[in-house]
Short mmCIF file of C-alpha atoms in Angstrom, two decimals:
data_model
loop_
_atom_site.label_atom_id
_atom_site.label_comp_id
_atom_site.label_asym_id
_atom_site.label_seq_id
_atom_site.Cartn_x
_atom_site.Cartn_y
_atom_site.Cartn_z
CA UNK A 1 -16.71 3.27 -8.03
CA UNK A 2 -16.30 5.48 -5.05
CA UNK A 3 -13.00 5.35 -3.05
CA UNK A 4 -13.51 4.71 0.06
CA UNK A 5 -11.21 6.07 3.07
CA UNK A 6 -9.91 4.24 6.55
CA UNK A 7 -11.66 5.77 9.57
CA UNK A 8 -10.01 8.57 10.75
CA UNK A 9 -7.56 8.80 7.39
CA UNK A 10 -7.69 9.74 4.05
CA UNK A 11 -5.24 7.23 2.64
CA UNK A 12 -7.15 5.33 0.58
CA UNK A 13 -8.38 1.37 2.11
CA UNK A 14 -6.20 -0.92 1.08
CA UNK A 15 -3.20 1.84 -0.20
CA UNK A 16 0.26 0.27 -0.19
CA UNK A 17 1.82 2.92 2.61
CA UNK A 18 5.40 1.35 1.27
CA UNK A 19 4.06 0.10 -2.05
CA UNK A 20 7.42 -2.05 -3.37
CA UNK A 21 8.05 -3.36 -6.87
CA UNK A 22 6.58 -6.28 -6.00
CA UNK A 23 3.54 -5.18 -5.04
CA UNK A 24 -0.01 -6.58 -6.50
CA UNK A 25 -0.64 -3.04 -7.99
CA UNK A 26 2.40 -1.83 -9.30
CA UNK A 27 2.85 -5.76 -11.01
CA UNK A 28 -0.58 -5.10 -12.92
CA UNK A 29 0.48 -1.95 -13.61
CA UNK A 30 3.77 -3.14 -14.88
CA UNK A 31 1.99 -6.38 -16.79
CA UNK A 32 -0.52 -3.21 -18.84
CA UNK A 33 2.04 -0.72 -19.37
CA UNK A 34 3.70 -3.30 -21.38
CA UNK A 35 4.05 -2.15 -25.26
CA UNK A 36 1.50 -4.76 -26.48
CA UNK A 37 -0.75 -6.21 -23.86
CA UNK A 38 -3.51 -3.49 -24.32
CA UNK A 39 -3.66 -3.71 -28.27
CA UNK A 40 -3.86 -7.59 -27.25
CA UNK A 41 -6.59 -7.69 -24.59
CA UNK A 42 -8.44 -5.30 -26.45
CA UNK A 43 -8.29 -7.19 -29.50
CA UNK A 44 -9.29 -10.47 -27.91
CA UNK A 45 -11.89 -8.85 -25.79
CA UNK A 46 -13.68 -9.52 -29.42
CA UNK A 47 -13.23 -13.10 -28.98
CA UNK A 48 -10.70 -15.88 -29.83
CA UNK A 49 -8.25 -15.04 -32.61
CA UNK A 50 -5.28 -16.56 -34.85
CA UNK A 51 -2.20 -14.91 -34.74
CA UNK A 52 -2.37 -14.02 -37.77
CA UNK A 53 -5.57 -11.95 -36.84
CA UNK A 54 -3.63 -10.36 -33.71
CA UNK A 55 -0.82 -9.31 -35.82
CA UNK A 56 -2.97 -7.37 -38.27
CA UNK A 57 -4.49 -5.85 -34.91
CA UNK A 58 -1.59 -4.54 -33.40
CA UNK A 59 -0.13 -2.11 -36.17
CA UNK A 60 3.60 -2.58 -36.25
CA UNK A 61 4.11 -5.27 -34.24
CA UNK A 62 7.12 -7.31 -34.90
CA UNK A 63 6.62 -11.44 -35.10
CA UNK A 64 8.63 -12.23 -32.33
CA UNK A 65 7.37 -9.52 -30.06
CA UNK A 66 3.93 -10.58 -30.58
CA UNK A 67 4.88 -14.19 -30.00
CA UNK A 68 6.54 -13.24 -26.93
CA UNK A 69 3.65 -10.95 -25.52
CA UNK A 70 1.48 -13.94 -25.98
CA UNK A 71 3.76 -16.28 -24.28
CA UNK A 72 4.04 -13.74 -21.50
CA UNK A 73 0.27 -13.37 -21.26
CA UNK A 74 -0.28 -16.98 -21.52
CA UNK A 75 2.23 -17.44 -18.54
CA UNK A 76 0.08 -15.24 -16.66
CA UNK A 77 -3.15 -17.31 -16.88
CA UNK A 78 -4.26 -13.75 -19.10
CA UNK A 79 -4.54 -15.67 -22.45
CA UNK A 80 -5.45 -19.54 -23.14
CA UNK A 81 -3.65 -20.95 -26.23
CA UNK A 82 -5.63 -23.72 -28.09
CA UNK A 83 -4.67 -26.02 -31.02
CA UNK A 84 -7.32 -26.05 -32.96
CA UNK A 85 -8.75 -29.33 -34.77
CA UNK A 86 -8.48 -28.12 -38.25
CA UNK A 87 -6.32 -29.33 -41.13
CA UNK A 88 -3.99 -27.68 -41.49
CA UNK A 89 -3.94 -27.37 -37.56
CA UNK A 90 -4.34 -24.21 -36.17
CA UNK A 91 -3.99 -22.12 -32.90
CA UNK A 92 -6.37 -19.95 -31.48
CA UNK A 93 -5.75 -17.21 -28.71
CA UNK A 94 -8.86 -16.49 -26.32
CA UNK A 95 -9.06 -14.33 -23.33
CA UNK A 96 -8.90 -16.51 -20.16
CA UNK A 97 -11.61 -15.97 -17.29
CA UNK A 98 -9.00 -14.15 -15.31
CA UNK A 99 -8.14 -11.67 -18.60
CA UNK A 100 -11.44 -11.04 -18.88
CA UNK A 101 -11.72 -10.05 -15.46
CA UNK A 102 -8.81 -7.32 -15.69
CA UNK A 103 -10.90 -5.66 -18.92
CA UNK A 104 -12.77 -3.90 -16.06
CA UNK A 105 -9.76 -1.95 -14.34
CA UNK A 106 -8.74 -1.97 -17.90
CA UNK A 107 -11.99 0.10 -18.90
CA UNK A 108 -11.19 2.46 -15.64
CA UNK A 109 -7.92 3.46 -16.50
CA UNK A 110 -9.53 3.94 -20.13
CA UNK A 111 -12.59 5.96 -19.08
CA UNK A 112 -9.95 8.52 -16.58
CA UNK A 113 -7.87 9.00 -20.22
CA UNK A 114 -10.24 9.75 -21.99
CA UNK A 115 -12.04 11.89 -19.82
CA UNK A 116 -8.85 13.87 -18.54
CA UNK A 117 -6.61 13.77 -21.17
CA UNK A 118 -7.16 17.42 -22.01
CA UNK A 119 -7.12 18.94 -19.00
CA UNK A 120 -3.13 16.79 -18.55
CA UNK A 121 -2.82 18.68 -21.91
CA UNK A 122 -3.82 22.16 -21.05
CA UNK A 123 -1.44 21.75 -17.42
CA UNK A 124 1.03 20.29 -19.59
CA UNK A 125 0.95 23.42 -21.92
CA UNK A 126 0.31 25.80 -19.31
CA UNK A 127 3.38 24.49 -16.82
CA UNK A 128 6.01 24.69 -20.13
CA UNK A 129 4.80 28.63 -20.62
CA UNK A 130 5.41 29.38 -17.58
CA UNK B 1 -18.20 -1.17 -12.67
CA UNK B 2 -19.57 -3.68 -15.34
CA UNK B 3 -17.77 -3.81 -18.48
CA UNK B 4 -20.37 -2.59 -21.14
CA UNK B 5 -20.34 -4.00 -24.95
CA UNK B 6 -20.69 -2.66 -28.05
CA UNK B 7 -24.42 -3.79 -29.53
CA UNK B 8 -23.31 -6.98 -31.59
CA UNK B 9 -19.72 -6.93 -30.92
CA UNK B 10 -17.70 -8.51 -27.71
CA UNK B 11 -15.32 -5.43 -28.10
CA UNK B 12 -15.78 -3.40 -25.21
CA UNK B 13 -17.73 0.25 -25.27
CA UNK B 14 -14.58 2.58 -26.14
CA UNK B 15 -11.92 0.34 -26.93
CA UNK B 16 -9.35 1.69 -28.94
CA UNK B 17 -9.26 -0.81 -32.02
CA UNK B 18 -5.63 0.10 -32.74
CA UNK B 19 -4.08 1.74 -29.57
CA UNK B 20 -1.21 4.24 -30.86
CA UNK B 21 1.77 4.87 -27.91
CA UNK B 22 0.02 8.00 -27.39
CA UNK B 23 -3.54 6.89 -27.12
CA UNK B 24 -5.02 8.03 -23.53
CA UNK B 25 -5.26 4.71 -22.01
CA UNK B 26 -1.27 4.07 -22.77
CA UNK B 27 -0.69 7.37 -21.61
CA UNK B 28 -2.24 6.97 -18.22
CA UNK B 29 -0.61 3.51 -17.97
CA UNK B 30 2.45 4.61 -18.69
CA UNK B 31 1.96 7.81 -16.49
CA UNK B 32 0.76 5.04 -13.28
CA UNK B 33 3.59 2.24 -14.28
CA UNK B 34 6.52 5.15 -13.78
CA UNK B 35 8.57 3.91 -10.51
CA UNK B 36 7.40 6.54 -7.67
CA UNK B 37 4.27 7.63 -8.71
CA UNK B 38 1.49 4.99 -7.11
CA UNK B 39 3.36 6.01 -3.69
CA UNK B 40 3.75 9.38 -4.44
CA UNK B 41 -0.41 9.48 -5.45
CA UNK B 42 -0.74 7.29 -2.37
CA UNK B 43 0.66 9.14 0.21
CA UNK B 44 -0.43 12.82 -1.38
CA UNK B 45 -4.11 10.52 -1.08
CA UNK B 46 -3.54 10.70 2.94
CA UNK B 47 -2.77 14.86 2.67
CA UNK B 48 -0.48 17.76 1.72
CA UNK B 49 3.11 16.30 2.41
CA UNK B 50 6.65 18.39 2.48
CA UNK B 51 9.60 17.21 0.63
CA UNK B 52 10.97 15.26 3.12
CA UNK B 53 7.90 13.66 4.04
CA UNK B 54 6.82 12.25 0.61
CA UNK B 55 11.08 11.16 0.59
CA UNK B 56 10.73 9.38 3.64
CA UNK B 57 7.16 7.81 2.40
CA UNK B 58 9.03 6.24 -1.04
CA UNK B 59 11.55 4.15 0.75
CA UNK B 60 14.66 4.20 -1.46
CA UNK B 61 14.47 6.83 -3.53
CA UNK B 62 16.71 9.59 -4.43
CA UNK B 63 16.14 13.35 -4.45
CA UNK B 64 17.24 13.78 -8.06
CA UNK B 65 14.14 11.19 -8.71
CA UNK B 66 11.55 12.37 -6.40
CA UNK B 67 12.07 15.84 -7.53
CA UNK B 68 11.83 14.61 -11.29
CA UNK B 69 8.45 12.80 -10.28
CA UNK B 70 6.57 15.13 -8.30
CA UNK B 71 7.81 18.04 -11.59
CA UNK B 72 6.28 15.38 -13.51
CA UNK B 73 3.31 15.02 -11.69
CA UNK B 74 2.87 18.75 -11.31
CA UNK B 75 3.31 19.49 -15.24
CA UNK B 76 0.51 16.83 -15.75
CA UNK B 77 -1.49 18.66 -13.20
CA UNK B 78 -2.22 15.62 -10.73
CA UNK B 79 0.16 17.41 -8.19
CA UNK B 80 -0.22 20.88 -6.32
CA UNK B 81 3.12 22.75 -5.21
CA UNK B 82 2.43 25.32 -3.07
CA UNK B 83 5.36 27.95 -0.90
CA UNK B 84 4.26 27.65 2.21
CA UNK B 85 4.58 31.33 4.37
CA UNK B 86 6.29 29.95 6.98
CA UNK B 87 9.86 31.29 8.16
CA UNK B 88 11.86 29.92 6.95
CA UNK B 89 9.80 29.18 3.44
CA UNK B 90 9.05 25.68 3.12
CA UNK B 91 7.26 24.00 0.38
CA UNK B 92 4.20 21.58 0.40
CA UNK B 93 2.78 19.24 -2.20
CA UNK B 94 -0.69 18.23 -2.66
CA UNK B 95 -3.28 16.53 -5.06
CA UNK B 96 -5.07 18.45 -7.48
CA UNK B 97 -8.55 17.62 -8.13
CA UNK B 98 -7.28 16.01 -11.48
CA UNK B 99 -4.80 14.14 -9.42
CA UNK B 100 -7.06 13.13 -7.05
CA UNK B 101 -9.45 11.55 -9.71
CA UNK B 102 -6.98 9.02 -10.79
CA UNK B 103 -6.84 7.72 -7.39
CA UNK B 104 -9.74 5.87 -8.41
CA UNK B 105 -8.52 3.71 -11.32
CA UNK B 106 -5.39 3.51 -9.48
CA UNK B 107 -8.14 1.74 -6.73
CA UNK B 108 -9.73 -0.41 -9.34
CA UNK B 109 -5.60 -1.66 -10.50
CA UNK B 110 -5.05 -2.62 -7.10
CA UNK B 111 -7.98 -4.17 -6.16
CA UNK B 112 -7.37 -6.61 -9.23
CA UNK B 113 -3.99 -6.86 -8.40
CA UNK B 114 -5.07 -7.74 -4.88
CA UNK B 115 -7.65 -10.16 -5.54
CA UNK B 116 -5.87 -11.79 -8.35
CA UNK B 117 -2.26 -11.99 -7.77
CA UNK B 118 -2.48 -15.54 -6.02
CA UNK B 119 -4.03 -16.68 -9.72
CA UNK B 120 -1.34 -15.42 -11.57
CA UNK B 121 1.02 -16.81 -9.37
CA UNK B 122 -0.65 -20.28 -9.72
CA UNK B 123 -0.74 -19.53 -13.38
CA UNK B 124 3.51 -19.18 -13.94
CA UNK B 125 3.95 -22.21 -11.66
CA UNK B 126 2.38 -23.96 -13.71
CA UNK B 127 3.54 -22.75 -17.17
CA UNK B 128 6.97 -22.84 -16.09
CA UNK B 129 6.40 -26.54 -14.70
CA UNK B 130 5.23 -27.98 -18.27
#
């Protein structure tokens, strides 16, 4: 994806010039820095899972974190939560269409990491030696 | 950007199965969900800035802060500080190349956020209203 620029600027289009708390980026931001939504997303990007399943996913997860990550996610329109028709019933956690949409900027910020995360290193290193 | 899949799994091409704290992806996330640094990388996007410029740019923050974030930002190498050799000395900050790379994940988060925060609005209403 190339960034494009507003004529006669190099702020990016569409930058926040006074980007608040509130704002549509920093609130995604704030919704996958959260301890447990990537582990989540990523997990169900596999398809629908029990939690059961999603607890063995995300290594050291706590039972009432995960349930509340869920809930959180599920508030969000991220995750649907569906009872399932089995005896004994069940529930099953799927990606919404709107969670699956934010696996894209998901795989962006995933694809700068891994590319860069070295060369953060090596500054990193090089700034503390200084 | 299409989201690419691994051949006979829904998992997504370079997921991180179990996502440690320190994994890249959390890394950047946590690097982009820190309070001043989307309008720090935002207004750095529009051009070398001095102190007081970039403080006047992130409405409501202190110096002690904005002088831990840009340190920050310069030990990760996303941030240029160069003396300026001007009388009297004065001090400008700029994106690195690095720095200026992560503008565009940073443009894929906010395009999501932009085009999706009415849905996840919509979403809480009605969770909260059940």
């Amino acid at each position: 994806m190339a960034i494009r620029f507003r004529a006669g600027s190099r702020l990016p289009v569409g930058a926040d010039a006074d980007c608040p708390t509130t704002c549509p980026t920093r609130q995604t931001l704030g919704r996958l820095a959260d301890r447990w939504t990537v582990a989540l997303l990523e997990s169900l990007a596999g398809g629908g899972k029990r939690f059961g399943e999603l607890r063995a996913a995300c290594a050291g997860v706590s039972e009432k974190m995960l349930t509340q990550t869920l809930r959180s996610l599920e508030r969000d329109g991220l995750v649907d939560r569906r009872v399932l028709p089995s005896v004994p019933p069940g529930v099953e956690y799927d990606l919404t269409d709107l969670g699956r949409s934010l696996l894209e900027p998901l795989n962006a910020i995933r694809a700068w990491g891994r590319e860069h995360q070295d060369d953060v290193e090596r500054a990193r290193l090089s700034y503390d030696g200084r």
